[in-house]
mmCIF file of C-alpha atoms in Angstrom:
data_model
loop_
_atom_site.group_PDB
_atom_site.id
_atom_site.type_symbol
_atom_site.label_atom_id
_atom_site.label_comp_id
_atom_site.label_asym_id
_atom_site.label_seq_id
_atom_site.Cartn_x
_atom_site.Cartn_y
_atom_site.Cartn_z
ATOM 1 C CA MET A 1 6.731 22.019 13.338
ATOM 2 C CA SER A 2 4.485 20.445 15.975
ATOM 3 C CA THR A 3 5.575 17.698 18.358
ATOM 4 C CA ILE A 4 3.678 14.997 16.459
ATOM 5 C CA GLU A 5 5.163 16.151 13.160
ATOM 6 C CA LYS A 6 8.647 15.895 14.671
ATOM 7 C CA HIS A 7 7.910 12.377 15.927
ATOM 8 C CA LEU A 8 6.572 11.253 12.552
ATOM 9 C CA THR A 9 9.525 12.796 10.741
ATOM 10 C CA GLU A 10 11.942 10.966 13.044
ATOM 11 C CA ILE A 11 10.166 7.654 12.458
ATOM 12 C CA ILE A 12 10.250 8.059 8.688
ATOM 13 C CA SER A 13 13.841 9.329 8.592
ATOM 14 C CA SER A 14 15.013 6.351 10.662
ATOM 15 C CA GLY A 15 13.074 3.866 8.510
ATOM 16 C CA GLN A 16 11.153 2.505 11.503
ATOM 17 C CA PHE A 17 7.901 2.424 9.579
ATOM 18 C CA ALA A 18 6.265 -0.149 11.862
ATOM 19 C CA PHE A 19 5.951 2.526 14.550
ATOM 20 C CA LEU A 20 4.115 4.967 12.300
ATOM 21 C CA LEU A 21 0.560 3.641 12.538
ATOM 22 C CA PRO A 22 0.559 3.200 16.352
ATOM 23 C CA GLU A 23 1.943 6.733 16.709
ATOM 24 C CA CYS A 24 -0.804 8.193 14.526
ATOM 25 C CA GLU A 25 -3.548 6.201 16.227
ATOM 26 C CA SER A 26 -2.377 7.181 19.694
ATOM 27 C CA TYR A 27 -2.182 10.850 18.751
ATOM 28 C CA GLU A 28 -5.680 10.795 17.276
ATOM 29 C CA ILE A 29 -7.185 9.127 20.350
ATOM 30 C CA GLU A 30 -5.210 10.830 23.089
ATOM 31 C CA TYR A 31 -5.005 14.325 21.654
ATOM 32 C CA LEU A 32 -7.252 15.049 18.687
ATOM 33 C CA SER A 33 -10.353 13.350 20.093
ATOM 34 C CA LEU A 34 -9.979 14.406 23.728
ATOM 35 C CA GLN A 35 -8.769 17.925 23.057
ATOM 36 C CA LYS A 36 -11.043 18.427 20.048
ATOM 37 C CA ALA A 37 -7.994 19.756 18.240
ATOM 38 C CA SER A 38 -6.967 19.613 14.587
ATOM 39 C CA ALA A 39 -3.924 18.161 12.867
ATOM 40 C CA SER A 40 -1.922 19.116 9.802
ATOM 41 C CA SER A 41 -2.266 17.652 6.324
ATOM 42 C CA PHE A 42 1.175 16.096 6.865
ATOM 43 C CA PHE A 43 -0.233 14.104 9.795
ATOM 44 C CA TYR A 44 -3.133 12.814 7.709
ATOM 45 C CA CYS A 45 -0.835 11.942 4.793
ATOM 46 C CA CYS A 46 1.223 9.837 7.179
ATOM 47 C CA PHE A 47 -1.853 8.323 8.805
ATOM 48 C CA LEU A 48 -3.426 7.316 5.487
ATOM 49 C CA LEU A 49 -0.175 5.893 4.115
ATOM 50 C CA ALA A 50 0.458 4.024 7.358
ATOM 51 C CA ASN A 51 -2.869 2.240 6.876
ATOM 52 C CA LEU A 52 -2.001 1.438 3.266
ATOM 53 C CA ILE A 53 1.428 0.125 4.272
ATOM 54 C CA ASN A 54 -0.332 -2.147 6.755
ATOM 55 C CA ASN A 55 -2.724 -3.247 4.002
ATOM 56 C CA ASP A 56 -5.674 -1.952 6.014
ATOM 57 C CA LEU A 57 -7.927 -0.358 3.428
ATOM 58 C CA ASN A 58 -10.943 -0.601 5.698
ATOM 59 C CA ASN A 59 -9.426 1.630 8.361
ATOM 60 C CA ALA A 60 -8.139 3.954 5.643
ATOM 61 C CA ARG A 61 -11.778 4.411 4.570
ATOM 62 C CA PHE A 62 -12.903 5.102 8.126
ATOM 63 C CA LEU A 63 -10.061 7.584 8.582
ATOM 64 C CA TRP A 64 -11.134 9.452 5.467
ATOM 65 C CA LYS A 65 -14.728 9.620 6.692
ATOM 66 C CA ARG A 66 -13.781 11.196 10.036
ATOM 67 C CA MET A 67 -11.038 13.409 8.616
ATOM 68 C CA PRO A 68 -11.658 17.191 8.788
ATOM 69 C CA ASN A 69 -12.791 18.764 5.521
ATOM 70 C CA ASP A 70 -9.798 21.100 5.496
ATOM 71 C CA ALA A 71 -7.430 18.121 5.424
ATOM 72 C CA LYS A 72 -9.418 16.477 2.615
ATOM 73 C CA LYS A 73 -8.819 19.531 0.419
ATOM 74 C CA ASN A 74 -5.040 19.077 0.546
ATOM 75 C CA ASP A 75 -3.641 17.795 -2.780
ATOM 76 C CA ASP A 76 -1.340 15.214 -1.176
ATOM 77 C CA VAL A 77 -4.092 13.860 1.069
ATOM 78 C CA LYS A 78 -6.502 13.677 -1.883
ATOM 79 C CA GLY A 79 -3.856 11.917 -3.970
ATOM 80 C CA ILE A 80 -3.236 9.271 -1.306
ATOM 81 C CA TRP A 81 -6.969 8.772 -0.897
ATOM 82 C CA ASP A 82 -7.240 8.262 -4.666
ATOM 83 C CA ILE A 83 -4.692 5.451 -4.380
ATOM 84 C CA ALA A 84 -6.713 3.866 -1.567
ATOM 85 C CA LYS A 85 -9.966 4.044 -3.540
ATOM 86 C CA ASN A 86 -8.416 2.305 -6.528
ATOM 87 C CA LEU A 87 -6.936 -0.432 -4.370
ATOM 88 C CA TRP A 88 -10.296 -0.898 -2.653
ATOM 89 C CA ASN A 89 -11.826 -1.497 -6.085
ATOM 90 C CA HIS A 90 -8.936 -3.840 -7.048
ATOM 91 C CA ASN A 91 -7.971 -1.386 -9.812
ATOM 92 C CA TYR A 92 -4.201 -1.765 -9.825
ATOM 93 C CA GLU A 93 -3.722 0.240 -12.992
ATOM 94 C CA GLY A 94 -5.693 3.102 -11.473
ATOM 95 C CA ALA A 95 -3.747 2.845 -8.220
ATOM 96 C CA TYR A 96 -0.379 3.121 -9.966
ATOM 97 C CA LYS A 97 -1.673 5.952 -12.131
ATOM 98 C CA ALA A 98 -2.627 7.790 -8.933
ATOM 99 C CA ILE A 99 0.790 7.019 -7.430
ATOM 100 C CA ASN A 100 2.594 8.370 -10.482
ATOM 101 C CA SER A 101 0.410 11.490 -10.488
ATOM 102 C CA LEU A 102 1.225 12.247 -6.863
ATOM 103 C CA ASN A 103 4.100 14.650 -6.308
ATOM 104 C CA PRO A 104 4.258 15.167 -2.526
ATOM 105 C CA THR A 105 5.335 18.607 -1.340
ATOM 106 C CA ASN A 106 6.888 17.087 1.778
ATOM 107 C CA PRO A 107 10.013 14.912 1.272
ATOM 108 C CA GLN A 108 9.020 12.693 4.211
ATOM 109 C CA VAL A 109 5.710 11.904 2.532
ATOM 110 C CA LYS A 110 7.638 11.043 -0.654
ATOM 111 C CA THR A 111 9.856 8.654 1.329
ATOM 112 C CA LEU A 112 6.772 7.063 2.860
ATOM 113 C CA LEU A 113 5.062 6.771 -0.520
ATOM 114 C CA ASP A 114 8.115 5.048 -2.018
ATOM 115 C CA TYR A 115 8.167 2.564 0.863
ATOM 116 C CA PHE A 116 4.455 1.878 0.399
ATOM 117 C CA VAL A 117 4.964 1.146 -3.313
ATOM 118 C CA GLN A 118 7.755 -1.282 -2.417
ATOM 119 C CA GLN A 119 5.477 -3.078 0.069
ATOM 120 C CA LEU A 120 2.546 -3.092 -2.348
ATOM 121 C CA ARG A 121 4.594 -4.761 -5.067
ATOM 122 C CA GLN A 122 5.965 -7.363 -2.684
ATOM 123 C CA ARG A 123 2.476 -8.204 -1.398
ATOM 124 C CA THR A 124 1.172 -8.393 -4.960
ATOM 125 C CA LEU A 125 3.917 -10.801 -6.011
ATOM 126 C CA GLU A 126 3.188 -13.025 -3.018
ATOM 127 C CA LEU A 127 -0.539 -13.044 -3.762
ATOM 128 C CA ILE A 128 0.035 -13.844 -7.432
ATOM 129 C CA ALA A 129 2.448 -16.633 -6.523
ATOM 130 C CA ARG A 130 -0.184 -18.229 -4.288
ATOM 131 C CA ALA A 131 -2.977 -17.875 -6.848
ATOM 132 C CA TYR A 132 -1.183 -18.651 -10.138
ATOM 133 C CA SER A 133 1.136 -21.269 -11.553
ATOM 134 C CA ASN A 134 2.092 -18.711 -14.216
ATOM 135 C CA ILE A 135 1.115 -15.226 -15.379
ATOM 136 C CA SER A 136 1.552 -13.345 -18.645
ATOM 137 C CA THR A 137 4.077 -10.544 -18.980
ATOM 138 C CA GLU A 138 1.287 -8.124 -19.865
ATOM 139 C CA ASP A 139 -0.709 -8.898 -16.723
ATOM 140 C CA LEU A 140 2.327 -8.792 -14.452
ATOM 141 C CA LEU A 141 3.344 -5.386 -15.808
ATOM 142 C CA LYS A 142 -0.156 -4.146 -15.009
ATOM 143 C CA TYR A 143 -0.298 -5.504 -11.463
ATOM 144 C CA LEU A 144 3.135 -4.149 -10.550
ATOM 145 C CA GLY A 145 2.685 -0.785 -12.225
ATOM 146 C CA VAL A 146 5.794 -0.873 -14.408
ATOM 147 C CA ASN A 147 6.199 -0.194 -18.125
ATOM 148 C CA ASP A 148 9.202 -2.252 -19.205
ATOM 149 C CA GLN A 149 10.344 -5.825 -18.817
ATOM 150 C CA ASN A 150 13.805 -4.944 -17.494
ATOM 151 C CA THR A 151 12.232 -3.309 -14.449
ATOM 152 C CA LEU A 152 9.868 -6.253 -14.145
ATOM 153 C CA ASN A 153 12.785 -8.690 -14.129
ATOM 154 C CA GLN A 154 14.482 -6.707 -11.355
ATOM 155 C CA LEU A 155 11.338 -6.894 -9.234
ATOM 156 C CA VAL A 156 10.851 -10.652 -9.575
ATOM 157 C CA ALA A 157 14.558 -11.577 -9.349
ATOM 158 C CA PRO A 158 14.669 -11.713 -5.504
ATOM 159 C CA PHE A 159 11.762 -14.195 -5.646
ATOM 160 C CA ASN A 160 13.485 -16.512 -8.151
ATOM 161 C CA TRP A 161 10.694 -16.381 -10.704
ATOM 162 C CA VAL A 162 11.415 -18.060 -14.048
ATOM 163 C CA PHE A 163 10.605 -16.456 -17.387
ATOM 164 C CA ASP A 164 9.247 -18.685 -20.150
ATOM 165 C CA ASN A 165 10.474 -16.868 -23.253
ATOM 166 C CA VAL A 166 8.521 -19.073 -25.663
ATOM 167 C CA ASN A 167 5.128 -18.402 -24.096
ATOM 168 C CA GLN A 168 6.019 -15.002 -22.596
ATOM 169 C CA LEU A 169 4.991 -16.173 -19.130
ATOM 170 C CA TYR A 170 6.436 -15.715 -15.653
ATOM 171 C CA ILE A 171 6.465 -18.770 -13.397
ATOM 172 C CA PRO A 172 6.538 -18.094 -9.646
ATOM 173 C CA ASP A 173 8.869 -20.033 -7.378
ATOM 174 C CA LYS A 174 6.484 -21.415 -4.766
ATOM 175 C CA LYS A 175 9.379 -22.141 -2.371
ATOM 176 C CA THR A 176 10.062 -18.434 -1.892
ATOM 177 C CA ILE A 177 6.535 -17.661 -0.695
ATOM 178 C CA LYS A 178 6.462 -16.699 2.959
ATOM 179 C CA ALA A 179 4.378 -18.975 5.118
ATOM 180 C CA PRO A 180 1.374 -16.876 6.152
ATOM 181 C CA GLU A 181 0.815 -16.293 9.847
ATOM 182 C CA PRO A 182 -2.372 -17.875 11.235
ATOM 183 C CA LYS A 183 -5.261 -15.407 10.985
ATOM 184 C CA THR A 184 -8.579 -15.323 12.775
ATOM 185 C CA GLY A 185 -11.801 -13.384 12.440
ATOM 186 C CA LEU A 186 -11.812 -10.407 10.089
ATOM 187 C CA GLU A 187 -8.133 -10.868 9.224
ATOM 188 C CA ALA A 188 -8.854 -14.369 7.932
ATOM 189 C CA ILE A 189 -11.793 -13.121 5.857
ATOM 190 C CA LYS A 190 -9.650 -10.338 4.364
ATOM 191 C CA SER A 191 -6.874 -12.802 3.482
ATOM 192 C CA ILE A 192 -9.311 -15.179 1.761
ATOM 193 C CA THR A 193 -10.860 -12.273 -0.147
ATOM 194 C CA GLN A 194 -7.473 -11.122 -1.429
ATOM 195 C CA ARG A 195 -6.594 -14.572 -2.760
ATOM 196 C CA THR A 196 -10.055 -14.919 -4.346
ATOM 197 C CA VAL A 197 -9.648 -11.607 -6.173
ATOM 198 C CA PHE A 198 -6.470 -12.796 -7.862
ATOM 199 C CA LEU A 199 -8.046 -16.130 -8.756
ATOM 200 C CA GLU A 200 -10.898 -14.252 -10.451
ATOM 201 C CA LEU A 201 -8.668 -11.930 -12.481
ATOM 202 C CA GLU A 202 -8.668 -14.085 -15.587
#
């Protein structure tokens, strides 16, 4: 196991996921680019997922473009890229299908994938809560990638959503929405685009 793989494994094992993307970026700039060296598929799995965890699909696309062809042939890397492509196209059903089809060979990648799914669902709930006053059970199941209402209820419970049994609708609790941090430039454009996508879903 290389030094970078040890570092990434330690970060994932300790649950300090916020350090993952800076570690990958630094390694790519300071070692891979300058030394014209190559990295393992495990590194690129972590790098791609780190971008997805940070909701940075644009940089995930650029990473894929500059990634060595050998890394692109790896099943885990291809599977993660498939998730990114579906999210880029706002295809949540396709993204969760890709997630469910992915069976990482490395347990650390599996841990990272599970954390990403958790973050994706939380972000999705927050976006829906900002864009909708209510949403049908069918649509919510689709956007969260779950198949049964019991699981759905567990996911929305921490956010205090109310279920309207008569109309089969979920009603978000606006008070539980986190106040967004002020954004500027490209970040602001990306945030507006995300909200617009959910407003245009119906």
